[in-house]
Short mmCIF file of C-alpha atoms in Angstrom, two decimals:
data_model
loop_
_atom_site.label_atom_id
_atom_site.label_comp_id
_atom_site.label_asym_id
_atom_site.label_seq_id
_atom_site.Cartn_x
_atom_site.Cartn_y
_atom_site.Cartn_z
CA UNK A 223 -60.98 -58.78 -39.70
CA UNK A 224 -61.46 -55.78 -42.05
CA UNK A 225 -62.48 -53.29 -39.48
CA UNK A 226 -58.70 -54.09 -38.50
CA UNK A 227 -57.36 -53.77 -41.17
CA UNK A 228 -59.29 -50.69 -41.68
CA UNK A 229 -57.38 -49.24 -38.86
CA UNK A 230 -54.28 -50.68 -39.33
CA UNK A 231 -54.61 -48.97 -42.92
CA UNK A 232 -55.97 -45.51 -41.35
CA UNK A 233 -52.43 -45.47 -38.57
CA UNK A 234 -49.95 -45.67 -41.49
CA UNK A 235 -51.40 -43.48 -43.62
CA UNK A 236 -51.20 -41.27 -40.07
CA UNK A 237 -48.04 -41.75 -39.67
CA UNK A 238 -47.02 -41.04 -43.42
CA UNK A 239 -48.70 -37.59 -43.63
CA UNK A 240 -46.87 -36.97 -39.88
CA UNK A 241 -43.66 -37.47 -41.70
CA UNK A 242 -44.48 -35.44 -44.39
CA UNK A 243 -45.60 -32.19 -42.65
CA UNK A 244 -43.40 -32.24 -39.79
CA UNK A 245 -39.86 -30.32 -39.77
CA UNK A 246 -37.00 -31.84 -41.54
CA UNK A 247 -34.42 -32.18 -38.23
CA UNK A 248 -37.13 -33.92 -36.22
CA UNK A 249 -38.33 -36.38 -38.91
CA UNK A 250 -34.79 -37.43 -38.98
CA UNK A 251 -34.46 -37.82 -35.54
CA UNK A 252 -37.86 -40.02 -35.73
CA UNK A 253 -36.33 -42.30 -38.18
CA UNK A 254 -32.86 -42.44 -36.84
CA UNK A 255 -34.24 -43.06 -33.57
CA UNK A 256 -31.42 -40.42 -31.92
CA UNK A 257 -32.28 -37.57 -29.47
CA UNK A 258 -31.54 -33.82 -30.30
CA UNK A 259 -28.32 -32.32 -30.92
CA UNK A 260 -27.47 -29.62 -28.83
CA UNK A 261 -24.22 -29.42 -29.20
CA UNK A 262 -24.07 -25.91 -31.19
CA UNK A 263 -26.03 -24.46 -28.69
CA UNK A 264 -23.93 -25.59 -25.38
CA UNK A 265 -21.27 -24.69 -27.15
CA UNK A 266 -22.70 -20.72 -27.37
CA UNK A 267 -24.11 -21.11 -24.10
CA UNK A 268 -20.17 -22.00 -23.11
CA UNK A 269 -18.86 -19.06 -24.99
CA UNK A 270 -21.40 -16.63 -23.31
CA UNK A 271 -20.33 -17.77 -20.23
CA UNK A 272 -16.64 -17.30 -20.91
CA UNK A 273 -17.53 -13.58 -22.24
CA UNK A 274 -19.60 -12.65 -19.52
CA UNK A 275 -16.98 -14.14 -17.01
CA UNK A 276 -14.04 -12.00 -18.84
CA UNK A 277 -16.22 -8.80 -18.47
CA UNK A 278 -16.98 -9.16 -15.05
CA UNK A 279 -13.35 -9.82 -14.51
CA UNK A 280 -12.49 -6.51 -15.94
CA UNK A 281 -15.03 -4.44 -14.49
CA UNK A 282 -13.46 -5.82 -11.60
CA UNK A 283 -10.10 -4.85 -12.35
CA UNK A 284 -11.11 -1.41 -13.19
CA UNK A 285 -13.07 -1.04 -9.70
CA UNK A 286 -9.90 -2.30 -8.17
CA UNK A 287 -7.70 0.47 -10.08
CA UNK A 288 -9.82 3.72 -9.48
CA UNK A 289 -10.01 2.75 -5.88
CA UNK A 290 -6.36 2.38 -5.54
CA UNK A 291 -5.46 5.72 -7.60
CA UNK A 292 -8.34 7.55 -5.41
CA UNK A 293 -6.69 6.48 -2.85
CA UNK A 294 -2.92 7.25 -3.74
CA UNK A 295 -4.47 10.89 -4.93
CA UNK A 296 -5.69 11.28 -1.27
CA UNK A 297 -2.47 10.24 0.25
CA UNK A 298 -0.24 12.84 -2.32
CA UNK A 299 0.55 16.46 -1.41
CA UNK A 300 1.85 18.54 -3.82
CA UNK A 301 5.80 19.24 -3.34
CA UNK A 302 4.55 22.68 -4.52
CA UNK A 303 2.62 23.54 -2.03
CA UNK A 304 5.30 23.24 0.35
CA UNK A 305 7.93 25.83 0.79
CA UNK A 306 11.79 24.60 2.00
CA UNK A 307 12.46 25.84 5.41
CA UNK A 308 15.25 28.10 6.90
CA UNK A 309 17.48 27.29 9.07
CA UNK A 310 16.40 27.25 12.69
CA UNK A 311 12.73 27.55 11.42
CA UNK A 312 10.73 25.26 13.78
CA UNK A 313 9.29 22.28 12.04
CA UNK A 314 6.21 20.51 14.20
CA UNK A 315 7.29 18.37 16.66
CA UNK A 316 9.33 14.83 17.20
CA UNK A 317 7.38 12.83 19.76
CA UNK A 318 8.42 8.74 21.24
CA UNK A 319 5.08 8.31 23.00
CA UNK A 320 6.28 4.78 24.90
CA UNK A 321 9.07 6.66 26.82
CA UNK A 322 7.58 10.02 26.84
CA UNK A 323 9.98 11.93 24.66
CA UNK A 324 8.06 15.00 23.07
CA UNK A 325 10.04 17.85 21.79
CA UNK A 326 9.69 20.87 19.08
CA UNK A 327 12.02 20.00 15.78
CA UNK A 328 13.73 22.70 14.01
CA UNK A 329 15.25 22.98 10.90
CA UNK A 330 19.28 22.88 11.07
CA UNK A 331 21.06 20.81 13.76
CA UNK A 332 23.44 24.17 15.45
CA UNK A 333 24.31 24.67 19.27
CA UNK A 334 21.72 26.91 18.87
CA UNK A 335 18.88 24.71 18.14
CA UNK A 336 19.58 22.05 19.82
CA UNK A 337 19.89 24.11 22.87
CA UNK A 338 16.26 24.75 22.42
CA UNK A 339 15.25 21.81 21.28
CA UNK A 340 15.55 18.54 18.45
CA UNK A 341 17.24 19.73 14.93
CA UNK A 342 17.33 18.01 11.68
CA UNK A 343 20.29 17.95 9.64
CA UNK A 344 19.61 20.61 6.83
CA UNK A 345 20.72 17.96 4.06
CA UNK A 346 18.05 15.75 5.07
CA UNK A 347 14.98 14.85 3.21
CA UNK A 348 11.55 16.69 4.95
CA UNK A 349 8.97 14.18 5.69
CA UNK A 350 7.09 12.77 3.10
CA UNK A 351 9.61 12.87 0.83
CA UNK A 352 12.44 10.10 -0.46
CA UNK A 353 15.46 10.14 1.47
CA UNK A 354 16.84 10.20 4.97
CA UNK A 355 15.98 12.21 7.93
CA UNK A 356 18.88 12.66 10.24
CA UNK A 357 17.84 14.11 13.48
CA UNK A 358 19.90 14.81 16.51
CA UNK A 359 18.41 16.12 20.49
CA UNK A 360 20.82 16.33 23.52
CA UNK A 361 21.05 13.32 25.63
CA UNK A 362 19.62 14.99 28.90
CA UNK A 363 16.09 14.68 30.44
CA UNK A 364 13.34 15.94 28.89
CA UNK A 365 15.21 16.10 25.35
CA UNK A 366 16.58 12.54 24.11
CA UNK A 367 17.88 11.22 27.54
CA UNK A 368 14.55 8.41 27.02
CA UNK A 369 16.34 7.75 23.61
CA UNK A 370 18.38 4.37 25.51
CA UNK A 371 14.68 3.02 26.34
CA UNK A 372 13.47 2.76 23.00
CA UNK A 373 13.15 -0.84 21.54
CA UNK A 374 12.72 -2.38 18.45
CA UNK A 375 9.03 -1.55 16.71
CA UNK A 376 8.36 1.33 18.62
CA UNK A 377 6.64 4.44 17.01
CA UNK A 378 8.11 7.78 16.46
CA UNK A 379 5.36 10.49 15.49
CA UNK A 380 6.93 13.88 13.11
CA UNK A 381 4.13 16.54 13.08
CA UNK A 382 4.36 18.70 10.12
CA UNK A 383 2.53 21.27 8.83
CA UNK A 384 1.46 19.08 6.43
CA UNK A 385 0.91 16.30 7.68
CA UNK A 386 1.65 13.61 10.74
CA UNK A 387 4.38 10.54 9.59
CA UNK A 388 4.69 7.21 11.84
CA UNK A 389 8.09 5.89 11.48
CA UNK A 390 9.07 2.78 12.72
CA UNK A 391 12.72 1.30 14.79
CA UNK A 392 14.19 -0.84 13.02
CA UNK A 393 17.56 -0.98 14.75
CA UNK A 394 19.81 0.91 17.38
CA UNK A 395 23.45 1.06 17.90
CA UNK A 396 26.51 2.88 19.50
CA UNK A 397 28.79 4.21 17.22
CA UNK A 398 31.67 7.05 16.86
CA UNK A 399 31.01 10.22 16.84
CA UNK A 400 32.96 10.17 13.34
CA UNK A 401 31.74 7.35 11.60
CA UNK A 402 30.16 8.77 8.73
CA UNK A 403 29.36 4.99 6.79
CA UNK A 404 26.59 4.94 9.94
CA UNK A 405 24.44 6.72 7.50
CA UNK A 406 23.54 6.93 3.86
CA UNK A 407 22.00 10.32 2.23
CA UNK A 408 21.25 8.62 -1.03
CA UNK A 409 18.88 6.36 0.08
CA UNK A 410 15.61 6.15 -2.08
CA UNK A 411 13.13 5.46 0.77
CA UNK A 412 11.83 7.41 3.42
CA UNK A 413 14.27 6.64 6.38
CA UNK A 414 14.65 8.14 9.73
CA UNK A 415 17.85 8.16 11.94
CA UNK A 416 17.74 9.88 15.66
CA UNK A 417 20.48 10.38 17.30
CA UNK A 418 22.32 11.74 20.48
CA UNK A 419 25.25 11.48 22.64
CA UNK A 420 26.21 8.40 24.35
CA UNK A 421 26.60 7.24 27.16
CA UNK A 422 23.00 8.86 28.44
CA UNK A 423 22.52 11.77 30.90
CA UNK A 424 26.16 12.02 30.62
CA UNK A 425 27.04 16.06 30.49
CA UNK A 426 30.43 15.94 29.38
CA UNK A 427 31.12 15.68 25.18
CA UNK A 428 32.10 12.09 24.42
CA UNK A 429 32.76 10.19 21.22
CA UNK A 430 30.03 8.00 20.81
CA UNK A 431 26.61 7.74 19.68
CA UNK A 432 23.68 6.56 19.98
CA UNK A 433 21.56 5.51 16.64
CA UNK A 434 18.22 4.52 16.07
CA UNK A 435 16.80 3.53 12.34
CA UNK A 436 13.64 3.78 11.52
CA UNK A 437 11.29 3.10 8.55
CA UNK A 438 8.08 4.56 7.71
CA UNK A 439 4.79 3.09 8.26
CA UNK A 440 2.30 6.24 7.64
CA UNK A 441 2.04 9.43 6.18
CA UNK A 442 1.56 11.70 2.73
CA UNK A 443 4.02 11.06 -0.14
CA UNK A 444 5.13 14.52 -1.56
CA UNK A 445 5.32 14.91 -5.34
#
């Protein structure tokens, strides 16, 4: 009987001095009987998280932005780099590869030129820059006689000096000769128009026209 109570004795005074020496937060949680609180530090671990998510975000962002102004810098030419034409000067070339028109362009729209080949209206905007394009080629073969077989989303190629623009049709129509609401120079965009006589192949002058609007799809902005 008193060797137990010997040990009995000799486990609470154990336990006492246990109490004593150990920390503060964990002999309250002995005597409560509750587990850890963690709360303070899931709620740093959530606020890390949140940081480090916002960073990344940003770093993100700022990847996304140098790429994008890389690559509007390699699709810019300098407008000063490029000196305005004179009239009759040749251009490059106008080219419908579908229905095999291919011709030299030349600044001004004359008899002249377009005996010789496609001219663009010297009001127009050049490529590249905001603004229509107005461009006009005889209706006979081998000039814009293959202008009646172009459809809708087919690809018309300007060769510059400085560069190579895709435009797009959009639309076509027959209109007079002297309808001048057909076409808008104060446009913002980069637009094309071709045009030629209508009906095609026919030799004689007549009073219509034939129209096609474009759009760009490709090429250097100038600025």
């Amino acid at each position: 009987m008193k060797h137990i109570l010997s040990i009995l004795l000799y486990t609470i005074v154990g336990l006492c001095i246990m109490l004593i020496i150990l920390p503060a937060t964990v002999r309250t949680m002995i005597v409560s009987g509750k587990g850890p609180d963690i709360s303070v530090e899931n709620n740093m671990d959530d606020e890390a998280i949140t940081q480090s998510s916002y960073q990344i975000k940003q770093d993100i962002d700022a990847m996304i932005q140098a790429k994008a102004e890389a690559l509007e810098a390699a699709n810019t030419i300098s407008a000063a780099t490029i000196t305005k034409p004179i009239t009759a000067q040749r251009l490059g070339e106008v080219s419908i590869d579908r229905v095999g028109i291919q011709m030299n362009l030349y600044f001004g729209d004359t008899t002249a030129i377009l005996s010789i080949g496609a001219g663009m209206y010297e009001g127009s905007a050049l490529p590249g820059y905001p603004g229509l394009k107005l461009i006009a080629a005889h209706n006979g073969k081998g000039q814009f006689g293959e202008l009646g077989s172009v459809v809708v989303g087919d690809l018309v190629t300007i060769t510059m000096p400085y560069g190579t623009y895709t435009y797009q049709v959009k639309e076509s129509k027959v209109v007079n000769a002297n309808d001048t609401t057909t076409y808008d120079f104060t446009v913002k965009d980069d637009k094309l128009i071709l045009y030629t006589c209508y009906p095609m192949y026919y030799s004689s002058a007549t009073d219509q026209r034939l129209f096609l609007y474009c759009d760009k799809v490709s090429g250097a902005v100038v600025k």
